[in-house]
PDB file of C-alpha atoms in Angstrom:
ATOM      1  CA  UNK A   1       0.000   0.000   0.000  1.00 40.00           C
ATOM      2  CA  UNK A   2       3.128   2.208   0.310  1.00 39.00           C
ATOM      3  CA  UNK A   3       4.548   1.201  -2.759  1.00 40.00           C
ATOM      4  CA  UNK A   4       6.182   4.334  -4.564  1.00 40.00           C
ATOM      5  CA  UNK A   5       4.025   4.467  -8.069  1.00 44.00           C
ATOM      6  CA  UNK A   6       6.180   7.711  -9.928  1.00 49.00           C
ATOM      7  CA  UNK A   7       8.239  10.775  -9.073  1.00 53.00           C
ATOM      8  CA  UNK A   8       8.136   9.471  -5.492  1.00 65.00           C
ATOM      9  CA  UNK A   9       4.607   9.398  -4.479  1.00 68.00           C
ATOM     10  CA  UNK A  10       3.441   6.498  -2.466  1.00 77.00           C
ATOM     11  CA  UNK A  11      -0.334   5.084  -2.748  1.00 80.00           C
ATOM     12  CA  UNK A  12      -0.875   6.830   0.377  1.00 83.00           C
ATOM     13  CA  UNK A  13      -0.142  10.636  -1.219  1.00 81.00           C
ATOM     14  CA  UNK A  14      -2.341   9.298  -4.475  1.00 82.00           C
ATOM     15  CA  UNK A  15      -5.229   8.571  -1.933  1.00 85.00           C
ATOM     16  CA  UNK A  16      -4.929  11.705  -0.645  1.00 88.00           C
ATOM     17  CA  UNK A  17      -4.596  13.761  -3.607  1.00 87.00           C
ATOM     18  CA  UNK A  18      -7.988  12.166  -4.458  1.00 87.00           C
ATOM     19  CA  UNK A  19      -9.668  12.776  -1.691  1.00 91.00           C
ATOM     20  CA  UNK A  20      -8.535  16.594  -2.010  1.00 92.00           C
ATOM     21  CA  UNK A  21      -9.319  16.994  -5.855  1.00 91.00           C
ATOM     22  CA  UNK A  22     -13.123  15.332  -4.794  1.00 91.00           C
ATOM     23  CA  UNK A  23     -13.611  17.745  -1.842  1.00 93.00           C
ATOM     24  CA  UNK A  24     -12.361  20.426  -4.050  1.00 92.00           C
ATOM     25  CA  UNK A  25     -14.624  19.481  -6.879  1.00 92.00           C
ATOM     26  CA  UNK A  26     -17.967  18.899  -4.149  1.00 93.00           C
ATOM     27  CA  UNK A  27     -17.273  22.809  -3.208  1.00 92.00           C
ATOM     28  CA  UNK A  28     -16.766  23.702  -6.732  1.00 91.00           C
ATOM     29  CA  UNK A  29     -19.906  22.583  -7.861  1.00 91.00           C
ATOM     30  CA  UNK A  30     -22.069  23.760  -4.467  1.00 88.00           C
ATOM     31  CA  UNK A  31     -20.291  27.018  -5.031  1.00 87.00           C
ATOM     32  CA  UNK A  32     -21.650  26.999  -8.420  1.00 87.00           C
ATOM     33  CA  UNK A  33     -25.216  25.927  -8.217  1.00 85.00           C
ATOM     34  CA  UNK A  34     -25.284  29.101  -5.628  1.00 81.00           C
ATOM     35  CA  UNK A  35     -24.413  31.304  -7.815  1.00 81.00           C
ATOM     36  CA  UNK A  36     -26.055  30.128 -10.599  1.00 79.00           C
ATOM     37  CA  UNK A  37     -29.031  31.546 -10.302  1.00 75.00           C
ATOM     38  CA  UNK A  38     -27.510  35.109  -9.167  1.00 74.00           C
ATOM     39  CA  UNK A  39     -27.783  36.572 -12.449  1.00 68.00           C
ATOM     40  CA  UNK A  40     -31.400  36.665 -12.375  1.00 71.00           C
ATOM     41  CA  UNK A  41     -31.291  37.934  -8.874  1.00 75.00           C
ATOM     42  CA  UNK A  42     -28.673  40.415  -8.806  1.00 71.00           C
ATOM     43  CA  UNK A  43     -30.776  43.482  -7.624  1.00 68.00           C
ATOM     44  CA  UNK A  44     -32.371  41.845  -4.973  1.00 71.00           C
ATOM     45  CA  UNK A  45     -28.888  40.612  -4.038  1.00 64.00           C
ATOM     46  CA  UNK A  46     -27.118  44.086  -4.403  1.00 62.00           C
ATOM     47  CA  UNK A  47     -30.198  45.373  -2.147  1.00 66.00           C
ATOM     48  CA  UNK A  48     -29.515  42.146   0.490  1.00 62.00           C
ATOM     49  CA  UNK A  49     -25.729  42.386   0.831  1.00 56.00           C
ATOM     50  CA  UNK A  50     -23.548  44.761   1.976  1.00 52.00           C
ATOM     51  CA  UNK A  51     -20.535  43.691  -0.800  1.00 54.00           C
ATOM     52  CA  UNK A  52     -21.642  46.037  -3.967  1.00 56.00           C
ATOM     53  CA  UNK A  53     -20.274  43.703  -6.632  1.00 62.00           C
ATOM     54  CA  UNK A  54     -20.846  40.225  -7.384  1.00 64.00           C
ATOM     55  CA  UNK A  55     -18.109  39.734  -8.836  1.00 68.00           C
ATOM     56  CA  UNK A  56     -16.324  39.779  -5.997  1.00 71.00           C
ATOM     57  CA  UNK A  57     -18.559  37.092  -4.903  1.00 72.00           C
ATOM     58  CA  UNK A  58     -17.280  34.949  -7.106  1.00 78.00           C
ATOM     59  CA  UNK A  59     -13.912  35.328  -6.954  1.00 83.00           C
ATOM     60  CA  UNK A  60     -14.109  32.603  -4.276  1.00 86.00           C
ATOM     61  CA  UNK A  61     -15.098  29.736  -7.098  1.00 87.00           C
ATOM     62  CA  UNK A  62     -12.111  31.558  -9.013  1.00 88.00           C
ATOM     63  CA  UNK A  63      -9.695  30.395  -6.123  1.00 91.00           C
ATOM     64  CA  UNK A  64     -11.132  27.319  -5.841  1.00 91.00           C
ATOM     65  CA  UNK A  65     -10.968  25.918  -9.665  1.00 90.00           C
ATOM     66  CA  UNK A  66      -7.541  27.205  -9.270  1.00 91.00           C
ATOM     67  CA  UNK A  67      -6.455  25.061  -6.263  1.00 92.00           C
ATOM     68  CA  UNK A  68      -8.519  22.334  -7.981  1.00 90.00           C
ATOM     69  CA  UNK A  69      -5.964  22.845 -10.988  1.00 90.00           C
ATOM     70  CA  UNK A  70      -2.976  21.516  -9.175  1.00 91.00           C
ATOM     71  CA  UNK A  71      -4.121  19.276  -7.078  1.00 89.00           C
ATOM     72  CA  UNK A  72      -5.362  17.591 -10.590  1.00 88.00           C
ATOM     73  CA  UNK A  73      -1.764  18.442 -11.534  1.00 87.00           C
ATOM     74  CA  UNK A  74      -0.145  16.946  -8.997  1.00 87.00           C
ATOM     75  CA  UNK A  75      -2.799  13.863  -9.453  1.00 83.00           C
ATOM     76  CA  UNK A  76      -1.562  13.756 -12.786  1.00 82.00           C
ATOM     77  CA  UNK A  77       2.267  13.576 -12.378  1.00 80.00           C
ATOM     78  CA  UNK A  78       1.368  10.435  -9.838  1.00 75.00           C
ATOM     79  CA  UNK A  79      -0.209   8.656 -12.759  1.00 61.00           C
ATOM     80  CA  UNK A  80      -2.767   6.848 -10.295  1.00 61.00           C
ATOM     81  CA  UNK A  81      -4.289   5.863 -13.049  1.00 74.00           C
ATOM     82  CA  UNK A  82      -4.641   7.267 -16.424  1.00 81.00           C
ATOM     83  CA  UNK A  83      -8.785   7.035 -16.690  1.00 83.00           C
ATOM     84  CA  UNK A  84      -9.435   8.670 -13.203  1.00 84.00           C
ATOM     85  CA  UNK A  85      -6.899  11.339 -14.183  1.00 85.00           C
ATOM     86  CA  UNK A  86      -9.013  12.097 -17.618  1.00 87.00           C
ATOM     87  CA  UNK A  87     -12.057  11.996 -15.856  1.00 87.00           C
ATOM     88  CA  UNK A  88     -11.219  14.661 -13.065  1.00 88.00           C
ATOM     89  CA  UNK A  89      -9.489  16.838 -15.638  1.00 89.00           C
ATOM     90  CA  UNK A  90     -12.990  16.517 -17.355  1.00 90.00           C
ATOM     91  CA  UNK A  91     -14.624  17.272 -14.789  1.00 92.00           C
ATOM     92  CA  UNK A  92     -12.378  20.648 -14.010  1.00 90.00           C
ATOM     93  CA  UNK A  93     -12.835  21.608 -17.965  1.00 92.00           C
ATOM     94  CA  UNK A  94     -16.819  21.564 -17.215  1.00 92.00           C
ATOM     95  CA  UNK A  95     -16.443  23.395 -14.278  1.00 91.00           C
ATOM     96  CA  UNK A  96     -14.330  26.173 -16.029  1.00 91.00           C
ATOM     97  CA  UNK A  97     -16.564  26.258 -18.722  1.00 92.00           C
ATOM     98  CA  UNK A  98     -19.971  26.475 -16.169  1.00 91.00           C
ATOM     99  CA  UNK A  99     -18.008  29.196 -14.020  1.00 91.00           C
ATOM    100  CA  UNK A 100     -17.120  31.402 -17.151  1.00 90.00           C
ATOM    101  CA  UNK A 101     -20.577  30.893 -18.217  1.00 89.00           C
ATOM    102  CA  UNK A 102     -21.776  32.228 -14.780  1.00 87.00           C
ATOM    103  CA  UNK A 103     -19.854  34.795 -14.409  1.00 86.00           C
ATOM    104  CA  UNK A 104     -20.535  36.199 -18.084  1.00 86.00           C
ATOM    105  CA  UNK A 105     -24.087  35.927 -17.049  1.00 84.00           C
ATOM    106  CA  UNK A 106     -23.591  37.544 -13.677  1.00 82.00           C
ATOM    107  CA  UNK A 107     -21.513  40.529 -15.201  1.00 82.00           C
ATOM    108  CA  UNK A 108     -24.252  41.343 -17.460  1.00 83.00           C
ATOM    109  CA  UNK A 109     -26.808  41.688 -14.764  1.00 81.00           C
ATOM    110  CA  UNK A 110     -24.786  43.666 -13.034  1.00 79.00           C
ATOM    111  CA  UNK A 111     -23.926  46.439 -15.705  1.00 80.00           C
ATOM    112  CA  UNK A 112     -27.858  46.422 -16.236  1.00 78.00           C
ATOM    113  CA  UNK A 113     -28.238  47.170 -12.507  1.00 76.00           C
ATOM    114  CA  UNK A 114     -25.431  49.784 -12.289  1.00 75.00           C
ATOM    115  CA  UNK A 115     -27.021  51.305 -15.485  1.00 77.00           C
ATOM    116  CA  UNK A 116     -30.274  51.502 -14.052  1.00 74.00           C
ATOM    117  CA  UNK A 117     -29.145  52.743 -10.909  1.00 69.00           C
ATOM    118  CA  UNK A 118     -26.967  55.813 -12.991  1.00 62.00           C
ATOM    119  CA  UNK A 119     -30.394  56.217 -14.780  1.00 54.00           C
ATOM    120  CA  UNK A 120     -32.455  56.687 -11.700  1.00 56.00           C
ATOM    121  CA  UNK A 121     -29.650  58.827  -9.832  1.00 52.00           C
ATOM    122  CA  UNK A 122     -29.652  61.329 -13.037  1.00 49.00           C
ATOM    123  CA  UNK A 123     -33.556  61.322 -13.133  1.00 52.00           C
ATOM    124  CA  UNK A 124     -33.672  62.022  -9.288  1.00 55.00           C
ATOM    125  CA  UNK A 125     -30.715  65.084  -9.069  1.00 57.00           C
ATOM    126  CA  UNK A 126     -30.060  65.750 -12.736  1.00 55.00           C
ATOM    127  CA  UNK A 127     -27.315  68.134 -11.496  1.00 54.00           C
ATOM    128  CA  UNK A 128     -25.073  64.887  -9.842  1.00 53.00           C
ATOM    129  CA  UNK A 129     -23.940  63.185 -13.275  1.00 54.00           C
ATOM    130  CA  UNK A 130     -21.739  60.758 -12.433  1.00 62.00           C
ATOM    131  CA  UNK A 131     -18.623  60.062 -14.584  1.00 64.00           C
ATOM    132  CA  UNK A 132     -19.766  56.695 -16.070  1.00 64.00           C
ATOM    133  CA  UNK A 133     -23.301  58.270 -17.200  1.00 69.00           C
ATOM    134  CA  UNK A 134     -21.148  60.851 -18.892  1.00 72.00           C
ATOM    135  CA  UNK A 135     -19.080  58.035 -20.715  1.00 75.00           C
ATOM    136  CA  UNK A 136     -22.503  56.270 -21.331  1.00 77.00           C
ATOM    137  CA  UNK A 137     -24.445  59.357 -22.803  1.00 78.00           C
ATOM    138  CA  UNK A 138     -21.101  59.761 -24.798  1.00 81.00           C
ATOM    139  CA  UNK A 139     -21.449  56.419 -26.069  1.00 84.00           C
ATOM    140  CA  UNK A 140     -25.164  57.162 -27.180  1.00 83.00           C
ATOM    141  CA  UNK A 141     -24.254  59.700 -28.906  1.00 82.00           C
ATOM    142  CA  UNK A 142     -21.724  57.605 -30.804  1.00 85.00           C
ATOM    143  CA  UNK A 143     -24.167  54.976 -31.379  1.00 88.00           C
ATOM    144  CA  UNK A 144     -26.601  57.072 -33.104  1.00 85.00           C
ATOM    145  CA  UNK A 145     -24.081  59.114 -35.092  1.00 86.00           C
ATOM    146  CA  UNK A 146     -22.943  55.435 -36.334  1.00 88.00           C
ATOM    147  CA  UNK A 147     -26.289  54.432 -36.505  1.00 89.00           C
ATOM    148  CA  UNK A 148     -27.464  57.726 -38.889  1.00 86.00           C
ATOM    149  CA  UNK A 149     -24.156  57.362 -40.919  1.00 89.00           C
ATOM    150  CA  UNK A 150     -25.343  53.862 -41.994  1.00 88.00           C
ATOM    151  CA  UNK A 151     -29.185  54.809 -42.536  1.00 86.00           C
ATOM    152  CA  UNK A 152     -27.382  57.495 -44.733  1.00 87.00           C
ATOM    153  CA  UNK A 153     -25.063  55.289 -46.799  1.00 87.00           C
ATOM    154  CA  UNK A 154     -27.668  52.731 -47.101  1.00 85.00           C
ATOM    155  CA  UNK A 155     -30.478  55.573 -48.917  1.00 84.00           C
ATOM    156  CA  UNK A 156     -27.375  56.390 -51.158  1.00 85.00           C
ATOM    157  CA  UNK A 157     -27.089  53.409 -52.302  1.00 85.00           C
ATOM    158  CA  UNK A 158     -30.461  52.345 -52.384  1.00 82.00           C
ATOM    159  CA  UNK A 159     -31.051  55.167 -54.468  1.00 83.00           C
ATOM    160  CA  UNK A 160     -28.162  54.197 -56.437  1.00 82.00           C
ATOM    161  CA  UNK A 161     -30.034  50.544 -57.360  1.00 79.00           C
ATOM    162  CA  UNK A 162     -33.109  52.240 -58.055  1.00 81.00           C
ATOM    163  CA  UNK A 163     -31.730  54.727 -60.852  1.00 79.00           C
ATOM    164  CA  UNK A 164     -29.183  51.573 -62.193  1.00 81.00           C
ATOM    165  CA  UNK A 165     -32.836  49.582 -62.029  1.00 76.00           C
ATOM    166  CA  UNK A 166     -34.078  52.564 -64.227  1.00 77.00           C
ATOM    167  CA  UNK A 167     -31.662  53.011 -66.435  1.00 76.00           C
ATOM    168  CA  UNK A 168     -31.375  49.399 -67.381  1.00 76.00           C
ATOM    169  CA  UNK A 169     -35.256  48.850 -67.646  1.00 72.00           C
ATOM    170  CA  UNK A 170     -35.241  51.800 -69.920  1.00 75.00           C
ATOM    171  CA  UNK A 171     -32.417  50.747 -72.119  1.00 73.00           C
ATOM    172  CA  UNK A 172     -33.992  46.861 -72.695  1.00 74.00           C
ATOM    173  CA  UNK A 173     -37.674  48.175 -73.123  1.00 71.00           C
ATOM    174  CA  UNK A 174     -37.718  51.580 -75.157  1.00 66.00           C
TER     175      UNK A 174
END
């Protein structure tokens, strides 16, 4: 049971690496199924929590896929066995995936909230602009100037097919 398998690690270290990559992956995936469902619920969580962001929130699961990433490393260089080691660096691919999923859902919210809360603080004290509703309005204004610019170019050269239309019905049927 002692038995050295590779690069000096004895059954008992495997067995223990193990057990830590399937606590590690246990409070991975509770940590996830928590915040799951955050992005639908981030302004009744920014309301119940003191921590404005999150993000910050999550940084927790962050830490933890990390430490989850070498102990499957160091599960790896024991070469237990070559299945279990596939299946628990599965496993840590699915989580990454989930958690980047999460958190890309969970940002979103979030800018949504801040943007209605810069909305509402403008429309209560129109005097108190804050500097990110002054980069927003700024980027309104680009959006439509973009936006206008493209209606424009698009008449031109609608207009364009129409008189080429024209010209060519004219020339076929005189």
């Amino acid at each position: 049971r002692t038995a050295t398998i590779q690069l000096g690690f004895t059954m008992d270290d495997v067995y223990a690496i193990r057990k830590e990559v399937t606590q590690l992956e246990r409070d991975v995936e509770s940590k996830l199924s928590m915040y799951s469902n955050i992005a639908d619920h981030v302004e009744e969580w920014s309301k119940n929590t003191d921590d404005l962001n999150p993000l910050r929130s999550l940084n927790e699961v962050d830490v933890i896929i990390s430490k989850l990433t070498e102990a499957n490393r160091r599960l790896g260089m024991s070469s237990a066995s070559i299945s279990i080691v596939q299946h628990h660096r599965s496993r840590l691919e699915d989580y990454g995936k989930e958690f980047r999923r999460i958190k890309s859902n969970v940002t979103e919210a979030w800018e949504r909230v801040e943007l209605t809360r810069g909305g509402k603080a403008f429309q209560q004290n129109p005097d108190s602009r804050n500097i990110n509703m002054d980069h927003l309005i700024r980027e309104r204004g680009n959006i439509n100037s973009s936006i206008s610019m493209a209606n424009e170019l698009f008449a031109s050269v609608f207009l364009d097919f129409q008189l080429q239309f024209l010209l060519n019905f004219c020339l076929l049927h005189p």
